[in-house]
GROMACS .gro file of C-alpha atoms in nm:
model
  363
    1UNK     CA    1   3.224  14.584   4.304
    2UNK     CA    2   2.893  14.401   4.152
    3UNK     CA    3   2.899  14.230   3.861
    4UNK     CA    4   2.679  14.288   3.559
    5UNK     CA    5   2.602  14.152   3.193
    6UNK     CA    6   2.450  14.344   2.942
    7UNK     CA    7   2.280  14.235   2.622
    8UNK     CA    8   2.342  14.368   2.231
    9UNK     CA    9   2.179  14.289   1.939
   10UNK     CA   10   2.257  14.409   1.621
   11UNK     CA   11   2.175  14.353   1.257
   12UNK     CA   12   2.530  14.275   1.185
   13UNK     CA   13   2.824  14.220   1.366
   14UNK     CA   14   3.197  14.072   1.359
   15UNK     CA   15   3.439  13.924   1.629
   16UNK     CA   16   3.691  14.239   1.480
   17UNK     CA   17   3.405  14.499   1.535
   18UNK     CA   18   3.363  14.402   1.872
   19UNK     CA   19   3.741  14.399   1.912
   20UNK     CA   20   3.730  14.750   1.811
   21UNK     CA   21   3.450  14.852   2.050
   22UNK     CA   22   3.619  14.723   2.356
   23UNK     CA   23   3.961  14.852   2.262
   24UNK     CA   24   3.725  15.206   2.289
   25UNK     CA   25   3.520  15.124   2.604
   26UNK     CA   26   3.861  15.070   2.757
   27UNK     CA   27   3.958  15.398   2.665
   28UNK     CA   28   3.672  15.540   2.872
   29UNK     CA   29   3.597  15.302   3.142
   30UNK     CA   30   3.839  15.490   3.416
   31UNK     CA   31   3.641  15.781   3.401
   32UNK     CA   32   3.329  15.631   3.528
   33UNK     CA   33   3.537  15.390   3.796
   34UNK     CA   34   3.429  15.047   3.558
   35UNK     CA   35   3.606  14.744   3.390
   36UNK     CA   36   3.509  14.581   3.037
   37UNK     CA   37   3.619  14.217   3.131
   38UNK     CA   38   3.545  14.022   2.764
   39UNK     CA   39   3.222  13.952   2.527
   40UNK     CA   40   3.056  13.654   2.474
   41UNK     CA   41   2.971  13.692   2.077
   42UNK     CA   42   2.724  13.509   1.811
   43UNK     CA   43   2.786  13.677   1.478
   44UNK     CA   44   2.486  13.456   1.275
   45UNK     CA   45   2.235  13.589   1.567
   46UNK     CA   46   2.375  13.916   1.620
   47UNK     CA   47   2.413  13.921   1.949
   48UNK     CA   48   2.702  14.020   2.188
   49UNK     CA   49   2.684  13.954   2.592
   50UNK     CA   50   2.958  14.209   2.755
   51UNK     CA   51   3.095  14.115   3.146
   52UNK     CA   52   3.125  14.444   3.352
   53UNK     CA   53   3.232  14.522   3.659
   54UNK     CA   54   3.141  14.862   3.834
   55UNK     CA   55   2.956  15.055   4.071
   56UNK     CA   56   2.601  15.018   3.909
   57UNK     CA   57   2.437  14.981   3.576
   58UNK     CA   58   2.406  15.252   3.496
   59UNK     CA   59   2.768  15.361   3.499
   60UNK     CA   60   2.793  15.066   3.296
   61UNK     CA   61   2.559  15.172   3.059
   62UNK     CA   62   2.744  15.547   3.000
   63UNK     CA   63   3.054  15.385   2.950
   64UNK     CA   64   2.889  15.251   2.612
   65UNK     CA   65   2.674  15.509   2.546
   66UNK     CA   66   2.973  15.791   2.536
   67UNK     CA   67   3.228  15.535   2.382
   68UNK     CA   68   3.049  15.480   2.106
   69UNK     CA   69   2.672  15.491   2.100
   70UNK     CA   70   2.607  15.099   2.148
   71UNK     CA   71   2.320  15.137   2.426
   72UNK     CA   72   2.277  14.755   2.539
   73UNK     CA   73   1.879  14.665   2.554
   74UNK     CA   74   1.936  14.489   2.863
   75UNK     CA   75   2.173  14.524   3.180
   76UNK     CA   76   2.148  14.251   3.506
   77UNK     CA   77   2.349  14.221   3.779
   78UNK     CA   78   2.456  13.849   3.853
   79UNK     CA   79   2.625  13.624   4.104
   80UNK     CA   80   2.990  13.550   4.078
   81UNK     CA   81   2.924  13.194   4.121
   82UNK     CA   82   2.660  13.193   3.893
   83UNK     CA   83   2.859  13.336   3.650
   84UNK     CA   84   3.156  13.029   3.632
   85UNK     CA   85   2.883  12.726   3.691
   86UNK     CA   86   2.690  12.896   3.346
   87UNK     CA   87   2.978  13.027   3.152
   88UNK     CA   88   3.293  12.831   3.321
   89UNK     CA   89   3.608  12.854   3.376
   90UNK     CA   90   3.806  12.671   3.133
   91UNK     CA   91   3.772  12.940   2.812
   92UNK     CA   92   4.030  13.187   2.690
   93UNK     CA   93   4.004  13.527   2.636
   94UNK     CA   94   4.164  13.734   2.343
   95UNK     CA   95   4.118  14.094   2.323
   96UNK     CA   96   3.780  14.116   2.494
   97UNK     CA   97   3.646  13.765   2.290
   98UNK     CA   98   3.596  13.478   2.469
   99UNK     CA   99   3.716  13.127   2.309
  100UNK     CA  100   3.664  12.761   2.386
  101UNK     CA  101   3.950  12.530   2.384
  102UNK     CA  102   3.932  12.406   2.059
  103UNK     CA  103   3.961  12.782   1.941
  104UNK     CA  104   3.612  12.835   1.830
  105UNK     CA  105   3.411  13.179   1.931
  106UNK     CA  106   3.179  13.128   2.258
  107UNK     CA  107   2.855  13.207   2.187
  108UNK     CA  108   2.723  13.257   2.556
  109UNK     CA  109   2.475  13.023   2.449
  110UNK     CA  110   2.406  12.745   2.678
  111UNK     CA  111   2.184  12.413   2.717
  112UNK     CA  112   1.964  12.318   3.019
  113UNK     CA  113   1.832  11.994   3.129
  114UNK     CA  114   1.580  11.969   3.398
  115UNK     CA  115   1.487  11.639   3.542
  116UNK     CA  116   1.163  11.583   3.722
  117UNK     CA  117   1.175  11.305   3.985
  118UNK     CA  118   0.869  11.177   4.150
  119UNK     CA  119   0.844  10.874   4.388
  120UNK     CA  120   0.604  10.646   4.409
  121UNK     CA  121   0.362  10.514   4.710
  122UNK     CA  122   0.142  10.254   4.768
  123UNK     CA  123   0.102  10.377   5.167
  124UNK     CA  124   0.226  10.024   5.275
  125UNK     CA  125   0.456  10.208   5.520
  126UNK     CA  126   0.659  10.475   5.646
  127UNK     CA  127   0.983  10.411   5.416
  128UNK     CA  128   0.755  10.363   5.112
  129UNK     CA  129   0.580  10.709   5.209
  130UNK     CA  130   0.946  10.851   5.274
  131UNK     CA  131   1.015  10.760   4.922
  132UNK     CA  132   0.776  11.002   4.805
  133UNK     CA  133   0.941  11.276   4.945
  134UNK     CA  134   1.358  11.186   4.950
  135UNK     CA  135   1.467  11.015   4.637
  136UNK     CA  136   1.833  11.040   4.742
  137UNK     CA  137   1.952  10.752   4.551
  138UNK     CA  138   1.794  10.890   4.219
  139UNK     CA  139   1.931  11.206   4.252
  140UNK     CA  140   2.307  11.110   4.311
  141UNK     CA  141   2.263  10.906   4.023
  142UNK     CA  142   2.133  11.197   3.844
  143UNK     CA  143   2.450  11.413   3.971
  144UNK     CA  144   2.705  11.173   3.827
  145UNK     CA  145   2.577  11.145   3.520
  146UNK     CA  146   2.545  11.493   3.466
  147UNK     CA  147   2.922  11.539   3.564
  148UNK     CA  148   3.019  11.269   3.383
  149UNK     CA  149   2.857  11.478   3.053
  150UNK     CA  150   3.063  11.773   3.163
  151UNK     CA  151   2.707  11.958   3.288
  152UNK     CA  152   2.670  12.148   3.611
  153UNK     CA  153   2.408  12.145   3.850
  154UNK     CA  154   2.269  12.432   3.908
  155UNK     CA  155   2.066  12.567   4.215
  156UNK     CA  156   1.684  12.509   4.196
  157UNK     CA  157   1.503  12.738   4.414
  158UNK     CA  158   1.156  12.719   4.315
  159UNK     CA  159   1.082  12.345   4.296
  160UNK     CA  160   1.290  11.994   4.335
  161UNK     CA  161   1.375  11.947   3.987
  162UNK     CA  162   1.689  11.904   3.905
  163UNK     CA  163   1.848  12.200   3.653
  164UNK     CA  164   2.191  12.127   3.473
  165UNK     CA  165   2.339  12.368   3.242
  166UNK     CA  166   2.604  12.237   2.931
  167UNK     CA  167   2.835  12.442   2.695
  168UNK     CA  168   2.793  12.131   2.428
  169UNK     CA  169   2.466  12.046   2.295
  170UNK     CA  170   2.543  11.683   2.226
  171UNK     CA  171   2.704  11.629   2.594
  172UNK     CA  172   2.353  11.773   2.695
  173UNK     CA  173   2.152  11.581   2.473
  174UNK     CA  174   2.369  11.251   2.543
  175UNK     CA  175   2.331  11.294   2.890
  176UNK     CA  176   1.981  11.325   2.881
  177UNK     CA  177   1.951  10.981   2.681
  178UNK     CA  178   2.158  10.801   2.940
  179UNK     CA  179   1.946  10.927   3.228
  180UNK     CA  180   1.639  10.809   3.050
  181UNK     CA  181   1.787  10.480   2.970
  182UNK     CA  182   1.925  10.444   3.323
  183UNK     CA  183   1.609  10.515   3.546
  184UNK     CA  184   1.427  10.315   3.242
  185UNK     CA  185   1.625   9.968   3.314
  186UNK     CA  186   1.578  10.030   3.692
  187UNK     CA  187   1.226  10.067   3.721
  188UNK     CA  188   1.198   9.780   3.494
  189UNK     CA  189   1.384   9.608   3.718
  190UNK     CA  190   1.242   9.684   4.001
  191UNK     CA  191   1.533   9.839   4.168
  192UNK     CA  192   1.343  10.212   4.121
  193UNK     CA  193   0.937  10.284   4.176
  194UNK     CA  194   0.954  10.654   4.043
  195UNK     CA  195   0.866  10.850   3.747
  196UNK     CA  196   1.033  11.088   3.575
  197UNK     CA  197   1.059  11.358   3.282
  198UNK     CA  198   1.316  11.564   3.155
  199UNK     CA  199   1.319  11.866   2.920
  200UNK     CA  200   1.602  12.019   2.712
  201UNK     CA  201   1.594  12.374   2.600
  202UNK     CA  202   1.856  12.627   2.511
  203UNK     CA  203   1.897  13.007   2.560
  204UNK     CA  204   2.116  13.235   2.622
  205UNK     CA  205   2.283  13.487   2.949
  206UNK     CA  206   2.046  13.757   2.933
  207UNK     CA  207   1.724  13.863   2.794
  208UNK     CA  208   1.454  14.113   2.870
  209UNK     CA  209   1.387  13.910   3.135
  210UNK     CA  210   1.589  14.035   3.502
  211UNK     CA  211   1.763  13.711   3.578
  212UNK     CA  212   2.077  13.521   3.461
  213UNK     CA  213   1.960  13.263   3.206
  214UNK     CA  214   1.596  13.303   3.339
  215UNK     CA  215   1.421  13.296   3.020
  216UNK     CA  216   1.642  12.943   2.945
  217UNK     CA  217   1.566  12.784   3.268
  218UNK     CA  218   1.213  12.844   3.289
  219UNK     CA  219   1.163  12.699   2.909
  220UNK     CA  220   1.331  12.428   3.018
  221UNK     CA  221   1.099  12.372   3.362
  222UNK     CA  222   0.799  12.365   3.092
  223UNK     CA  223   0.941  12.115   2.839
  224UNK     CA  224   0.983  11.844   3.159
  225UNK     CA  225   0.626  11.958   3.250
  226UNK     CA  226   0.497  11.900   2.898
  227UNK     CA  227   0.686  11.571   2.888
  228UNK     CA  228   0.517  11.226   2.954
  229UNK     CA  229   0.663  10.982   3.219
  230UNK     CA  230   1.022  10.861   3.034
  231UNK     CA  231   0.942  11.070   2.815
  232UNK     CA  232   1.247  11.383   2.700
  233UNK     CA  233   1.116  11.706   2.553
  234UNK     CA  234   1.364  11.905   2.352
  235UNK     CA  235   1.390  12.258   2.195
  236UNK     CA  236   1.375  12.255   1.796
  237UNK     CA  237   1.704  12.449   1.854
  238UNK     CA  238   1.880  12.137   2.025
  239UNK     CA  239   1.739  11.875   1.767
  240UNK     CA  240   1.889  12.131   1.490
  241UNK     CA  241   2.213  12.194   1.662
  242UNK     CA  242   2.276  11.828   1.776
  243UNK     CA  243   2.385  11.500   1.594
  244UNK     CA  244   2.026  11.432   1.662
  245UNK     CA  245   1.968  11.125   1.472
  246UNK     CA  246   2.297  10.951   1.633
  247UNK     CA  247   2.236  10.987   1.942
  248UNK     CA  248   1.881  10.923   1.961
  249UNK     CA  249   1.806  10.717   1.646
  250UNK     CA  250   1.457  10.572   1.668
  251UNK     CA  251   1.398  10.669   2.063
  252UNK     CA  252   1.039  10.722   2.062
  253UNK     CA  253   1.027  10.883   2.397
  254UNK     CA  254   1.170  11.190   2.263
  255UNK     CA  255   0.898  11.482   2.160
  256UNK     CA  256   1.038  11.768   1.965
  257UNK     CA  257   0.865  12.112   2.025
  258UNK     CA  258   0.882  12.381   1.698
  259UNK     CA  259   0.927  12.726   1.729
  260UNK     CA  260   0.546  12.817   1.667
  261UNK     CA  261   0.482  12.520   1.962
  262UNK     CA  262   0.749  12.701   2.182
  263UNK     CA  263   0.542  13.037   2.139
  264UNK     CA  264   0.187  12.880   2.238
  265UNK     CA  265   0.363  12.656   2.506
  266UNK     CA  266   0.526  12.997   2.636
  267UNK     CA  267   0.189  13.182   2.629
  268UNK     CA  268  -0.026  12.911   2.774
  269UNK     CA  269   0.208  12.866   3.087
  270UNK     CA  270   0.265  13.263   3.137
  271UNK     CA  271  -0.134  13.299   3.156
  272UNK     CA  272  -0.233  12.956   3.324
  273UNK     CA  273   0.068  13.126   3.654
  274UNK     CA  274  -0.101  13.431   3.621
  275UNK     CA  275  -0.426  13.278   3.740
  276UNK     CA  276  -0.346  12.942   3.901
  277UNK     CA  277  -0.496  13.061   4.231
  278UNK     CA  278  -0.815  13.163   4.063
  279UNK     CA  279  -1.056  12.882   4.061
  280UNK     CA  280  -1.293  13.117   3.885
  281UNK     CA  281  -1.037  13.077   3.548
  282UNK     CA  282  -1.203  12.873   3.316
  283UNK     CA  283  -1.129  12.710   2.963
  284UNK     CA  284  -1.289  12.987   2.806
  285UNK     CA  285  -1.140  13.276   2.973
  286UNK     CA  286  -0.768  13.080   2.893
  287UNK     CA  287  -0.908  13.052   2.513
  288UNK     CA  288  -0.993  13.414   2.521
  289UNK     CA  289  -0.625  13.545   2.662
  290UNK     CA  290  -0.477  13.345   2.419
  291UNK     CA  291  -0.708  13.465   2.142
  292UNK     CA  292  -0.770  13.098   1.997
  293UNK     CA  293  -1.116  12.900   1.991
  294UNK     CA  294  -1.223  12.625   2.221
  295UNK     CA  295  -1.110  12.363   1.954
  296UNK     CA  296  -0.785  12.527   1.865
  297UNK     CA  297  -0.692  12.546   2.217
  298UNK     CA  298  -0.735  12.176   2.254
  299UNK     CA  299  -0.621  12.056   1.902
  300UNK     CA  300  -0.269  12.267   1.984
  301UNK     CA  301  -0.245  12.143   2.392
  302UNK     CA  302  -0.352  11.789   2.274
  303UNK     CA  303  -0.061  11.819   1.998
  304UNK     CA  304   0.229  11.986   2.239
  305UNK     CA  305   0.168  11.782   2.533
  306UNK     CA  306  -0.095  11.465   2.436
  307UNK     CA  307  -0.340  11.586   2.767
  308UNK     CA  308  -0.648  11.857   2.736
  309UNK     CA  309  -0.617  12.155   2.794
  310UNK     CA  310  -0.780  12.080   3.141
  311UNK     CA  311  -0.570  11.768   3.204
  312UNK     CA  312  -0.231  11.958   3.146
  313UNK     CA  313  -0.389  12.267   3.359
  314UNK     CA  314  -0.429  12.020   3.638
  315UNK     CA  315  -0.071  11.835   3.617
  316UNK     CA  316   0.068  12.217   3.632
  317UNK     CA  317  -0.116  12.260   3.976
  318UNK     CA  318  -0.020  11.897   4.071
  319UNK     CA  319   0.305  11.996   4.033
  320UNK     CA  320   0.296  12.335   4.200
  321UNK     CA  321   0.136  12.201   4.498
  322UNK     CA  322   0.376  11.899   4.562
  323UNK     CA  323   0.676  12.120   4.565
  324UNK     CA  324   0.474  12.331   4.848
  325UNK     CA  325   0.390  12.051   4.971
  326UNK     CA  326   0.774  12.017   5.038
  327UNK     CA  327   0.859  12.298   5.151
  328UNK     CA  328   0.629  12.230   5.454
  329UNK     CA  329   0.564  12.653   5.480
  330UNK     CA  330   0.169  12.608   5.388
  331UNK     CA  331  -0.116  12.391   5.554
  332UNK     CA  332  -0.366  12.177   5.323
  333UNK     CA  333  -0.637  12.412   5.314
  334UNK     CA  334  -0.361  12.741   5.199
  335UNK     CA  335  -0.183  12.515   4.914
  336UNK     CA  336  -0.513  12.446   4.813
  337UNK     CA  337  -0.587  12.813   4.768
  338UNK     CA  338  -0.231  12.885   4.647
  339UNK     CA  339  -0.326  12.616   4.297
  340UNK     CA  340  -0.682  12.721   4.261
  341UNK     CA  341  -0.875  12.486   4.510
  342UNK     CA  342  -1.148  12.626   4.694
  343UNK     CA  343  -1.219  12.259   4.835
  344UNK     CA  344  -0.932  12.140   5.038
  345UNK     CA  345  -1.105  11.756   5.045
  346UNK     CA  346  -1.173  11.833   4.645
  347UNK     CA  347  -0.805  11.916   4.653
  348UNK     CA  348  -0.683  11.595   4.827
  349UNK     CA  349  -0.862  11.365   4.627
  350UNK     CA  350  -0.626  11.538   4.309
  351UNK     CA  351  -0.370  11.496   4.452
  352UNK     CA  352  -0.430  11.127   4.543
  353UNK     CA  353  -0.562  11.054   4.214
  354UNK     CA  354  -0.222  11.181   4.053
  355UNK     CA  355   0.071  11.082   4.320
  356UNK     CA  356  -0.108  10.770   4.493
  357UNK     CA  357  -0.067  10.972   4.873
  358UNK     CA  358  -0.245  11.241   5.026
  359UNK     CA  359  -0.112  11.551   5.133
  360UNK     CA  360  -0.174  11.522   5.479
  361UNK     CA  361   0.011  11.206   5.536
  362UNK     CA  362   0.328  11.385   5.364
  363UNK     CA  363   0.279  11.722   5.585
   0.00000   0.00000   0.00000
């Protein structure tokens, strides 16, 4: 049968409440042919994550609701194998409750590092223009680092980022350092002609969102977009939650985005998708959605991510267009369209200007 994960949040709740409330959805869970497996549970947030097995959601859903009244505000159905590389495999489970293995509550709460790779070209010759496109070596570095920090890749279907997912912030957050230090000393060396960004966010199974952890992973994907070359972008939640200061110290390639910046950051990137094929979206009709001035829009994009607003707008479509680009599904003149370029040659020269090799000689 499918598997699903619902959502609860409460005002107030215990590990022994929840105890309580699974001992009763047991109780009723024959009757409507489903399985309570155990709770993932954050008593200072107030929110419990349930893993349920049965014929649909909403048989899930009446299992709770006649039980004992504790309608979820959220039910998704998700992968099996999703499910172990996010939550693993290596917790216990106590009435319902699931544990770590040093005996402390799981939250469900996880961490997620994305790591944007992009090669470098000059156009001297086919293996240099290769390099654009392959970076093998940097990414099996990249792997073994990650599962050296006890992280685990996860599958990236929407661009060639890498996305890893850790239970333990300071694994994540220590991880992240050594990749930064890593591809630092080989480009300075020579050994590497790339660039790269990473962000680090946090967030947890399910939200109103409909996928698993989709809400985490796409905060994540816009902290490495908002981050400079070397640069690491973190959530205010990971500097707050991590030993911080110890493992970074002075690094000054590490931006910290607030809460109030996570809100604008989340709003600018959900209206800047919306229209990123419209090359009729302007400055002012972005300042207008987002109900700021001219100035404020600048003064707070200028602050999050150190570009304009029209600069960052542009290193969004950049992006967006060389994972197309990629895929090798478009020509020039539709991935043009597709990022808001009515100008194919307009488009070319963009994309020159910001990855030193034109589309065509990629495609």
């Amino acid at each position: 049968m499918p598997i699903y994960m619902d959502y609860h949040i409460l005002d107030e709740v215990t590990i022994e409440q929840v105890k309580q409330a699974h001992l009763i959805d047991k109780k009723t869970q024959d009757k409507y042919n489903v399985k309570y497996h155990q709770f993932w549970v954050n008593e200072k947030a107030g929110t419990v994550f349930c893993l349920i097995e049965g014929p649909n959601a909403d048989a899930c859903e009446q299992v709770h609701r006649e039980a004992h009244g504790d309608v979820s505000c959220n039910i998704i159905e998700v992968e099996a194998g999703l499910m172990d590389l996010f939550m693993g495999k290596t917790h216990s489970v106590a009435h319902g409750v699931v544990y770590n293995r040093d005996g402390s509550i799981d939250s469900g709460f996880r961490y997620l590092l994305v790591i944007d790779i992009v090669g470098k070209t000059n156009l001297l010759n086919h293996d240099h223009i290769q390099q654009f496109s392959l970076l093998g070596i940097q990414r099996k570095y990249t792997y073994s680092e990650i599962q050296l920090f006890e992280g685990h890749e996860i599958k990236n279907l929407s661009d060639d980022s890498i996305i890893a997912v850790f239970k333990d912030v300071n694994k994540a957050l220590e991880c992240a350092v050594k990749l930064q230090n890593g591809f630092a000393t080989r480009i300075e060396q020579g050994e590497w002609d790339v660039e790269f960004r990473m962000g680090l966010g946090d967030g947890q199974p399910v939200t109103m969102k409909e996928g698993f952890f989709e809400e985490a992973v796409d905060f994540s994907k816009h902290l490495s977009l908002i981050s400079d070359d070397g640069t690491i972008t973190i959530s205010n939640n990971v500097q707050k939650l991590s030993d911080f200061n110890k493992i970074c110290g002075a690094n000054e390639k590490i931006r910290i985005v607030s809460e109030r910046q996570r809100d604008f950051a989340e709003n600018f990137f959900k209206h800047t998708q919306i229209h990123l094929a419209d090359s009729n979206f302007s400055i002012i009709s972005l300042s207008a959605e987002l109900g700021v001035s001219r100035t404020q829009l600048y003064r707070k994009t200028m602050a999050l991510t150190g570009r304009s607003p029209v600069s960052f707008i542009r290193d969004i479509k950049m992006h967006k267009a060389r994972n197309l680009i990629k895929r090798e599904s478009l020509n020039i003149c539709e991935i043009a369209l597709e990022v808001g370029y009515n100008n194919p040659s307009y488009f070319s020269k963009c994309f020159l200007d910001r990855f030193g090799i034109v589309p065509s000689k990629i495609l």
